Tab-separated table of C-alpha atoms and ligand atoms in Angstrom:
chain	number	residue	atom	x	y	z
R	1	MET	CA	0.000	0.000	0.000
R	2	SER	CA	1.535	3.336	-0.948
R	3	ILE	CA	0.391	6.560	0.619
R	4	ILE	CA	0.970	9.478	-1.707
R	5	ALA	CA	-0.507	12.339	0.130
R	6	ASP	CA	-1.222	12.552	1.902
R	7	ASP	CA	-15.379	34.484	26.934
R	8	ASN	CA	-18.475	32.923	25.661
R	9	ASP	CA	-19.773	29.932	27.647
R	10	PHE	CA	-20.179	28.111	24.393
R	11	LYS	CA	-16.702	28.694	23.006
R	12	HIS	CA	-14.078	25.966	23.141
R	13	THR	CA	-11.235	26.046	25.545
R	14	ARG	CA	-7.827	25.283	24.023
R	15	GLU	CA	-7.792	21.631	25.202
R	16	GLU	CA	-11.136	20.932	23.654
R	17	LYS	CA	-9.859	21.433	20.121
R	18	ASN	CA	-9.082	18.146	18.435
R	19	PRO	CA	-10.920	16.127	21.029
R	20	VAL	CA	-10.596	12.372	21.236
R	21	THR	CA	-14.271	11.982	20.326
R	22	LYS	CA	-14.075	13.624	16.918
R	23	ALA	CA	-13.718	11.170	14.089
R	24	GLU	CA	-11.674	13.145	11.558
R	25	THR	CA	-8.219	11.738	10.974
R	26	ILE	CA	-5.412	13.696	12.472
R	27	GLU	CA	-1.827	13.163	11.326
R	28	PHE	CA	-0.862	11.688	14.706
R	29	ASP	CA	-3.439	8.904	14.310
R	30	LYS	CA	-2.346	7.701	10.895
R	31	ASN	CA	0.465	5.374	11.997
R	32	PHE	CA	-1.622	3.938	14.783
R	33	GLU	CA	-4.524	3.340	12.403
R	34	ASN	CA	-2.291	1.685	9.825
R	35	CYS	CA	-1.001	-0.747	12.480
R	36	ILE	CA	-4.418	-1.929	13.576
R	37	ARG	CA	-6.273	-1.842	10.241
R	38	PRO	CA	-7.865	-5.172	9.389
R	39	LYS	CA	-6.506	-6.500	6.096
R	40	SER	CA	-9.214	-9.043	5.218
R	41	PHE	CA	-12.996	-9.371	5.269
R	42	ASP	CA	-12.612	-11.992	8.022
R	43	THR	CA	-10.992	-9.538	10.391
R	44	TYR	CA	-13.071	-6.515	9.291
R	45	ILE	CA	-15.886	-6.209	11.851
R	46	GLY	CA	-19.327	-4.721	11.068
R	47	GLN	CA	-20.896	-3.391	7.829
R	48	SER	CA	-22.049	-6.955	7.176
R	49	ALA	CA	-24.510	-6.203	4.339
R	50	LEU	CA	-21.902	-4.101	2.570
R	51	LYS	CA	-19.209	-6.742	3.080
R	52	GLU	CA	-21.429	-9.417	1.580
R	53	ALA	CA	-22.260	-7.287	-1.456
R	54	LEU	CA	-18.584	-6.448	-1.971
R	55	GLN	CA	-17.460	-10.051	-1.695
R	56	ILE	CA	-19.880	-11.011	-4.473
R	57	THR	CA	-18.726	-8.116	-6.658
R	58	ILE	CA	-15.087	-9.073	-6.137
R	59	GLU	CA	-15.733	-12.742	-6.875
R	60	ALA	CA	-17.588	-11.829	-10.094
R	61	SER	CA	-14.869	-9.485	-11.252
R	62	LYS	CA	-12.221	-12.173	-10.646
R	63	LYS	CA	-14.283	-14.739	-12.604
R	64	ARG	CA	-14.627	-12.305	-15.494
R	65	GLU	CA	-10.947	-11.391	-15.205
R	66	LEU	CA	-11.929	-7.744	-15.348
R	67	PRO	CA	-11.077	-4.954	-12.919
R	68	LEU	CA	-13.672	-4.047	-10.340
R	69	ASP	CA	-16.149	-1.286	-11.256
R	70	HIS	CA	-15.383	2.111	-9.774
R	71	LEU	CA	-16.708	2.298	-6.224
R	72	LEU	CA	-17.931	5.178	-4.092
R	73	PHE	CA	-18.156	4.897	-0.302
R	74	TYR	CA	-19.971	7.572	1.646
R	75	GLY	CA	-20.811	8.119	5.280
R	76	PRO	CA	-19.551	9.938	8.377
R	77	PRO	CA	-15.795	9.978	9.102
R	78	GLY	CA	-14.119	7.146	11.007
R	79	LEU	CA	-16.346	4.285	9.849
R	80	GLY	CA	-13.642	2.518	7.840
R	81	LYS	CA	-13.825	3.714	4.222
R	82	THR	CA	-10.040	3.666	3.752
R	83	THR	CA	-9.772	0.369	5.615
R	84	LEU	CA	-12.370	-1.199	3.351
R	85	ALA	CA	-10.500	-0.003	0.251
R	86	GLY	CA	-7.379	-1.742	1.604
R	87	VAL	CA	-9.343	-4.945	2.244
R	88	ILE	CA	-10.713	-4.852	-1.326
R	89	ALA	CA	-7.196	-4.420	-2.730
R	90	GLU	CA	-5.957	-7.344	-0.655
R	91	GLN	CA	-8.854	-9.502	-1.799
R	92	MET	CA	-8.264	-8.562	-5.455
R	93	GLY	CA	-4.529	-9.156	-5.054
R	94	ALA	CA	-4.075	-5.602	-6.357
R	95	GLU	CA	-1.824	-2.717	-5.402
R	96	ILE	CA	-3.507	0.374	-3.965
R	97	LYS	CA	-2.453	4.018	-4.170
R	98	ILE	CA	-4.010	6.268	-1.558
R	99	THR	CA	-4.474	10.002	-1.915
R	100	SER	CA	-7.047	12.654	-1.078
R	101	ALA	CA	-8.703	15.336	-3.196
R	102	PRO	CA	-7.026	18.310	-1.477
R	103	ALA	CA	-3.653	16.821	-2.520
R	104	LEU	CA	-4.724	16.891	-6.175
R	105	GLU	CA	-4.785	20.643	-6.538
R	106	ARG	CA	-2.894	21.027	-9.822
R	107	PRO	CA	-3.706	19.157	-13.066
R	108	ARG	CA	-0.276	17.564	-12.961
R	109	ASP	CA	-1.049	15.991	-9.573
R	110	ILE	CA	-3.927	13.906	-10.902
R	111	ILE	CA	-2.223	13.289	-14.276
R	112	GLY	CA	0.913	12.088	-12.482
R	113	ILE	CA	-1.026	9.596	-10.376
R	114	LEU	CA	-3.094	8.300	-13.289
R	115	MET	CA	0.021	7.798	-15.403
R	116	SER	CA	1.762	5.937	-12.597
R	117	LEU	CA	-1.021	3.338	-12.284
R	118	LYS	CA	-0.439	-0.242	-13.295
R	119	GLY	CA	-3.099	-2.566	-14.750
R	120	GLY	CA	-5.646	-3.715	-12.144
R	121	GLU	CA	-4.369	-1.239	-9.578
R	122	ILE	CA	-6.740	0.558	-7.199
R	123	LEU	CA	-6.667	4.326	-6.809
R	124	PHE	CA	-8.270	5.521	-3.574
R	125	ILE	CA	-9.256	9.201	-3.416
R	126	ASP	CA	-10.453	10.355	-0.016
R	127	GLU	CA	-12.717	13.423	0.381
R	128	ILE	CA	-13.507	13.101	-3.315
R	129	HIS	CA	-16.235	15.770	-3.077
R	130	ARG	CA	-13.383	18.276	-2.735
R	131	LEU	CA	-11.878	17.598	-6.177
R	132	ASN	CA	-11.649	20.743	-8.270
R	133	LYS	CA	-13.350	21.073	-11.656
R	134	VAL	CA	-10.169	20.589	-13.697
R	135	ALA	CA	-9.198	17.424	-11.830
R	136	GLU	CA	-12.751	16.105	-12.223
R	137	GLU	CA	-12.668	16.674	-15.951
R	138	ILE	CA	-9.372	14.837	-16.271
R	139	LEU	CA	-10.881	11.988	-14.297
R	140	TYR	CA	-14.040	11.518	-16.431
R	141	PRO	CA	-12.410	9.950	-19.549
R	142	ALA	CA	-9.936	8.133	-17.302
R	143	MET	CA	-12.795	6.466	-15.424
R	144	GLU	CA	-14.975	5.840	-18.455
R	145	ASP	CA	-12.564	4.876	-21.238
R	146	PHE	CA	-9.232	4.525	-19.408
R	147	VAL	CA	-7.670	7.376	-21.373
R	148	LEU	CA	-6.134	10.734	-20.575
R	149	ASP	CA	-7.251	13.519	-22.902
R	150	MET	CA	-4.497	16.120	-22.992
R	151	THR	CA	-4.606	19.386	-24.902
R	152	THR	CA	-1.524	21.170	-26.215
R	153	GLY	CA	-1.096	24.527	-27.943
R	154	LYS	CA	-3.400	27.537	-27.883
R	155	SER	CA	-6.648	28.564	-29.648
R	156	GLN	CA	-6.343	27.702	-33.396
R	157	THR	CA	-3.378	25.379	-32.934
R	158	VAL	CA	-4.903	23.447	-30.064
R	159	LYS	CA	-4.411	19.686	-30.384
R	160	THR	CA	-5.897	16.896	-28.331
R	161	LEU	CA	-3.760	13.989	-27.434
R	162	ARG	CA	-5.344	10.760	-26.206
R	163	ILE	CA	-3.088	8.703	-23.941
R	164	PRO	CA	-4.254	5.206	-23.040
R	165	LEU	CA	-4.184	4.231	-19.387
R	166	PRO	CA	-4.129	0.769	-17.871
R	167	LYS	CA	-7.491	-0.463	-16.601
R	168	PHE	CA	-7.750	0.554	-12.960
R	169	THR	CA	-10.416	0.851	-10.271
R	170	LEU	CA	-11.151	4.156	-8.610
R	171	ILE	CA	-12.456	3.990	-5.057
R	172	GLY	CA	-13.768	7.363	-3.937
R	173	ALA	CA	-14.686	8.161	-0.343
R	174	THR	CA	-16.744	11.064	0.896
R	175	THR	CA	-18.507	12.258	4.009
R	176	LYS	CA	-20.817	14.321	1.799
R	177	ALA	CA	-22.325	12.339	-1.052
R	178	GLY	CA	-24.626	15.279	-1.797
R	179	ALA	CA	-21.654	17.557	-2.483
R	180	LEU	CA	-20.361	15.338	-5.312
R	181	SER	CA	-21.095	16.658	-8.798
R	182	GLY	CA	-23.713	14.661	-10.707
R	183	PRO	CA	-21.370	13.694	-13.588
R	184	LEU	CA	-18.754	12.378	-11.161
R	185	ARG	CA	-21.285	10.432	-9.091
R	186	ASP	CA	-22.730	8.874	-12.266
R	187	ARG	CA	-19.360	7.419	-13.211
R	188	PHE	CA	-19.252	5.137	-10.179
R	189	GLY	CA	-20.697	1.701	-10.931
R	190	ILE	CA	-21.148	0.861	-7.255
R	191	ILE	CA	-22.192	3.284	-4.516
R	192	HIS	CA	-22.381	2.207	-0.872
R	193	ARG	CA	-23.159	3.956	2.375
R	194	LEU	CA	-21.280	2.985	5.535
R	195	GLU	CA	-23.433	2.730	8.656
R	196	PHE	CA	-22.664	3.550	12.278
R	197	TYR	CA	-21.565	0.474	14.248
R	198	THR	CA	-23.639	-1.214	16.945
R	199	GLU	CA	-22.377	-1.478	20.527
R	200	ASP	CA	-21.629	-5.180	20.018
R	201	GLU	CA	-19.627	-4.533	16.855
R	202	LEU	CA	-17.639	-1.771	18.530
R	203	ALA	CA	-16.937	-4.001	21.526
R	204	GLN	CA	-15.460	-6.559	19.089
R	205	VAL	CA	-13.356	-3.835	17.414
R	206	ILE	CA	-12.143	-2.726	20.864
R	207	LYS	CA	-11.207	-6.264	21.915
R	208	ARG	CA	-9.344	-6.835	18.656
R	209	THR	CA	-7.407	-3.569	19.022
R	210	ALA	CA	-6.650	-4.266	22.691
R	211	GLY	CA	-5.276	-7.670	21.640
R	212	ILE	CA	-2.963	-6.091	19.063
R	213	LEU	CA	-1.764	-3.482	21.576
R	214	ASN	CA	-1.376	-6.039	24.395
R	215	ILE	CA	-3.966	-4.309	26.552
R	216	GLU	CA	-5.924	-6.427	29.002
R	217	ILE	CA	-9.673	-5.764	28.835
R	218	ASP	CA	-12.765	-7.718	29.874
R	219	THR	CA	-16.059	-7.901	27.976
R	220	LYS	CA	-17.857	-5.389	30.212
R	221	GLY	CA	-14.935	-2.984	29.902
R	222	ALA	CA	-15.084	-3.265	26.096
R	223	HIS	CA	-18.834	-2.579	26.134
R	224	ALA	CA	-18.406	0.415	28.455
R	225	ILE	CA	-16.015	1.988	25.922
R	226	ALA	CA	-18.187	0.898	22.974
R	227	ARG	CA	-21.271	2.657	24.396
R	228	ARG	CA	-19.441	5.978	24.437
R	229	SER	CA	-17.752	5.652	21.018
R	230	ARG	CA	-20.478	7.310	18.906
R	231	GLY	CA	-20.905	4.259	16.687
R	232	THR	CA	-17.430	4.924	15.259
R	233	PRO	CA	-14.452	2.502	15.311
R	234	ARG	CA	-11.899	5.305	14.951
R	235	ILE	CA	-13.186	6.855	18.180
R	236	ALA	CA	-13.410	3.457	19.907
R	237	ASN	CA	-9.771	2.741	19.051
R	238	ARG	CA	-8.624	6.097	20.387
R	239	LEU	CA	-10.606	5.647	23.578
R	240	VAL	CA	-9.045	2.215	24.209
R	241	LYS	CA	-5.629	3.867	24.327
R	242	ARG	CA	-6.759	6.678	26.621
R	243	VAL	CA	-8.599	4.326	28.980
R	244	SER	CA	-5.603	1.988	28.986
R	245	ASP	CA	-3.350	4.902	30.068
R	246	TYR	CA	-5.715	5.571	32.967
R	247	ALA	CA	-5.885	1.872	33.897
R	248	LEU	CA	-2.092	1.655	33.947
R	249	VAL	CA	-1.484	4.805	35.987
R	250	LYS	CA	-4.346	4.520	38.472
R	251	HIS	CA	-4.832	0.743	38.711
R	252	ASP	CA	-3.169	-2.475	37.540
R	253	GLY	CA	-3.497	-1.867	33.782
R	254	LYS	CA	-6.558	-4.037	33.191
R	255	ILE	CA	-9.637	-2.337	31.712
R	256	THR	CA	-12.858	-3.257	33.513
R	257	GLU	CA	-16.268	-1.587	33.283
R	258	ASN	CA	-15.549	0.489	36.379
R	259	ILE	CA	-12.150	1.669	35.182
R	260	ALA	CA	-13.499	2.477	31.712
R	261	ASN	CA	-16.350	4.532	33.156
R	262	GLN	CA	-14.000	6.426	35.492
R	263	ALA	CA	-11.571	7.225	32.666
R	264	LEU	CA	-14.328	8.324	30.289
R	265	ASP	CA	-15.899	10.527	32.967
R	266	ILE	CA	-12.525	12.245	33.403
R	267	LEU	CA	-12.384	12.771	29.627
R	268	LYS	CA	-15.873	14.339	29.924
R	269	ILE	CA	-17.351	11.891	27.474
R	270	ASP	CA	-20.887	11.183	28.579
R	271	GLU	CA	-23.055	8.042	28.408
R	272	LEU	CA	-23.998	8.774	24.805
R	273	GLY	CA	-20.439	9.590	23.747
R	274	LEU	CA	-21.032	13.343	23.609
R	275	ASP	CA	-18.151	15.660	24.430
R	276	ASN	CA	-18.135	19.328	25.458
R	277	THR	CA	-18.552	20.557	21.875
R	278	ASP	CA	-21.677	18.474	21.325
R	279	ARG	CA	-23.174	19.455	24.659
R	280	ASN	CA	-22.359	23.141	24.058
R	281	LEU	CA	-24.016	22.986	20.661
R	282	LEU	CA	-27.215	21.493	22.078
R	283	LYS	CA	-27.210	23.799	25.139
R	284	LEU	CA	-26.766	26.820	22.900
R	285	ILE	CA	-29.820	25.934	20.847
R	286	ILE	CA	-31.890	25.214	23.980
R	287	GLU	CA	-30.833	28.205	26.063
R	288	LYS	CA	-30.389	30.928	23.467
R	289	TYR	CA	-32.714	29.851	20.685
R	290	ASN	CA	-35.573	28.215	22.542
R	291	GLY	CA	-34.702	24.805	21.085
R	292	GLY	CA	-34.335	26.106	17.495
R	293	PRO	CA	-34.537	26.214	14.591
R	294	VAL	CA	-31.311	28.159	14.234
R	295	GLY	CA	-28.910	28.477	11.284
R	296	ILE	CA	-25.685	26.488	11.174
R	297	GLU	CA	-23.550	29.655	10.726
R	298	THR	CA	-25.001	31.166	13.897
R	299	ILE	CA	-24.238	27.984	15.827
R	300	ALA	CA	-20.709	27.787	14.424
R	301	THR	CA	-19.889	31.373	15.381
R	302	ALA	CA	-21.355	31.004	18.849
R	303	ILE	CA	-19.461	27.833	19.756
R	304	GLY	CA	-16.236	28.809	17.935
R	305	GLU	CA	-16.199	25.889	15.502
R	306	ASP	CA	-16.230	25.949	11.713
R	307	THR	CA	-19.406	24.973	9.891
R	308	ARG	CA	-17.724	22.142	8.016
R	309	THR	CA	-16.633	20.431	11.245
R	310	ILE	CA	-20.101	20.824	12.704
R	311	GLU	CA	-21.789	19.478	9.582
R	312	ASP	CA	-19.384	16.645	8.817
R	313	VAL	CA	-18.158	15.596	12.236
R	314	CYS	CA	-20.560	16.596	15.051
R	315	GLU	CA	-23.945	16.480	13.396
R	316	PRO	CA	-24.115	13.011	11.827
R	317	TYR	CA	-23.975	11.365	15.239
R	318	LEU	CA	-26.268	13.885	16.951
R	319	LEU	CA	-28.819	13.293	14.185
R	320	GLN	CA	-28.434	9.516	14.391
R	321	ALA	CA	-28.730	9.601	18.205
R	322	GLY	CA	-32.007	11.508	17.769
R	323	LEU	CA	-30.769	14.549	19.703
R	324	LEU	CA	-30.787	17.004	16.818
R	325	GLN	CA	-33.033	17.558	13.828
R	326	ARG	CA	-32.349	19.303	10.542
R	327	THR	CA	-35.186	21.455	9.246
R	328	PRO	CA	-35.362	23.797	6.234
R	329	ARG	CA	-35.148	26.716	8.700
R	330	GLY	CA	-32.116	25.421	10.595
R	331	ARG	CA	-31.210	23.022	13.406
R	332	LYS	CA	-33.623	22.068	16.205
R	333	VAL	CA	-32.905	19.996	19.286
R	334	SER	CA	-35.260	17.092	19.843
R	335	PRO	CA	-37.159	16.485	23.097
R	336	SER	CA	-34.722	13.724	24.144
R	337	ALA	CA	-31.817	16.219	24.132
R	338	TYR	CA	-33.515	18.152	26.976
R	339	GLY	CA	-33.660	15.043	29.139
R	340	HIS	CA	-30.131	13.964	28.263
R	341	LEU	CA	-28.669	17.342	29.252
R	342	GLY	CA	-30.599	17.393	32.532
R	343	TYR	CA	-33.130	20.084	31.633
R	344	LYS	CA	-36.584	19.727	33.059
R	345	LYS	CA	-39.212	18.282	30.817
R	346	TYR	CA	-39.200	19.507	27.220
R	347	SER	CA	-42.691	21.023	27.561
R	348	ASP	CA	-41.700	22.868	30.799
R	349	GLN	CA	-38.647	24.245	29.066
R	350	GLN	CA	-40.685	25.467	26.113
R	351	THR	CA	-42.944	27.503	28.420
R	352	LEU	CA	-39.941	29.238	29.976
R	353	PHE	CA	-39.351	31.289	26.824
P	401	ADE	N1	-10.562	-0.976	13.244
P	401	ADE	C1	-11.189	0.028	12.648
P	401	ADE	N2	-12.256	-0.394	11.959
P	401	ADE	C2	-12.316	-1.734	12.138
P	401	ADE	C3	-13.197	-2.735	11.693
P	401	ADE	N3	-14.257	-2.454	10.939
P	401	ADE	N4	-12.953	-4.001	12.053
P	401	ADE	C4	-11.893	-4.278	12.822
P	401	ADE	N5	-11.034	-3.381	13.285
P	401	ADE	C5	-11.241	-2.108	12.950
């Protein structure tokens, strides 16, 4: 696998930036993630319907001796899109080149990668919704006809040069399927959504990771971490390390339910996996905007976060957990958010304003 590229109550304090509960990748995590990534469908936990569909697609493509159709994975960050691309490559016996759209800024970046591909190779482009127009247009004929259409010269002397490319498979990943241009989306033969993981699946991920890292953990300890991992393996894996630090310093190193709960309380991660940013966002809407609806820009400014992080990282889980709702007029908290944050009954709260 080659990696090419790679004084307002509601404002964050310095330590809260980059919290352990946010599923975007940070540079520091990459090595750790690469060490524990499952390499086969057997060791990849969760996403069972998707895994089954992919295994059939792979089998069929091997029988036909043709490369796999281009694939698009979408869903919130941290659910294993890159990992799955690696598993597919392994299963196909193919090489994989990994890059992300922001690293393909200039035409020569995408041309260089396409020209370096070998037959049957997989090209993985993360955050593919962020590809610029020029890169997208270079990609269309490459995806469709495995050619690069290059133009040389100016106005009247302009010439088009068609360069054949080896047959390859593009795997695109995005947290925002809706932000992908129609023509690009239409060029993917297979489009799959990754789902949040169940508590049981996350507990299995946690046990597997603990095994690799030589961390002792019992089943209840794994479930205690799983419950607060926002349905996201990347967060679960980070929490295992943090809880293990606590277990080692304060106890005998073994993670039990009690130890996990103590460590997670210290990290201010609550029973639903919410951190200070999530709670501040919900509190803001309840206390200042009577439960909403309120625009995303207003929320972002008030809590000192950028809109993209709120939309891509915080919101998917708050929506899935049923704490937040998206309406055409902005974001609204749902009645269960009042109870979760310790406000009196939703209806009592509504009459306060
Ligand atoms: N680590 C991260 N995602 C995983 C998964 N789906 N299965 C096993 N380990 C993982």
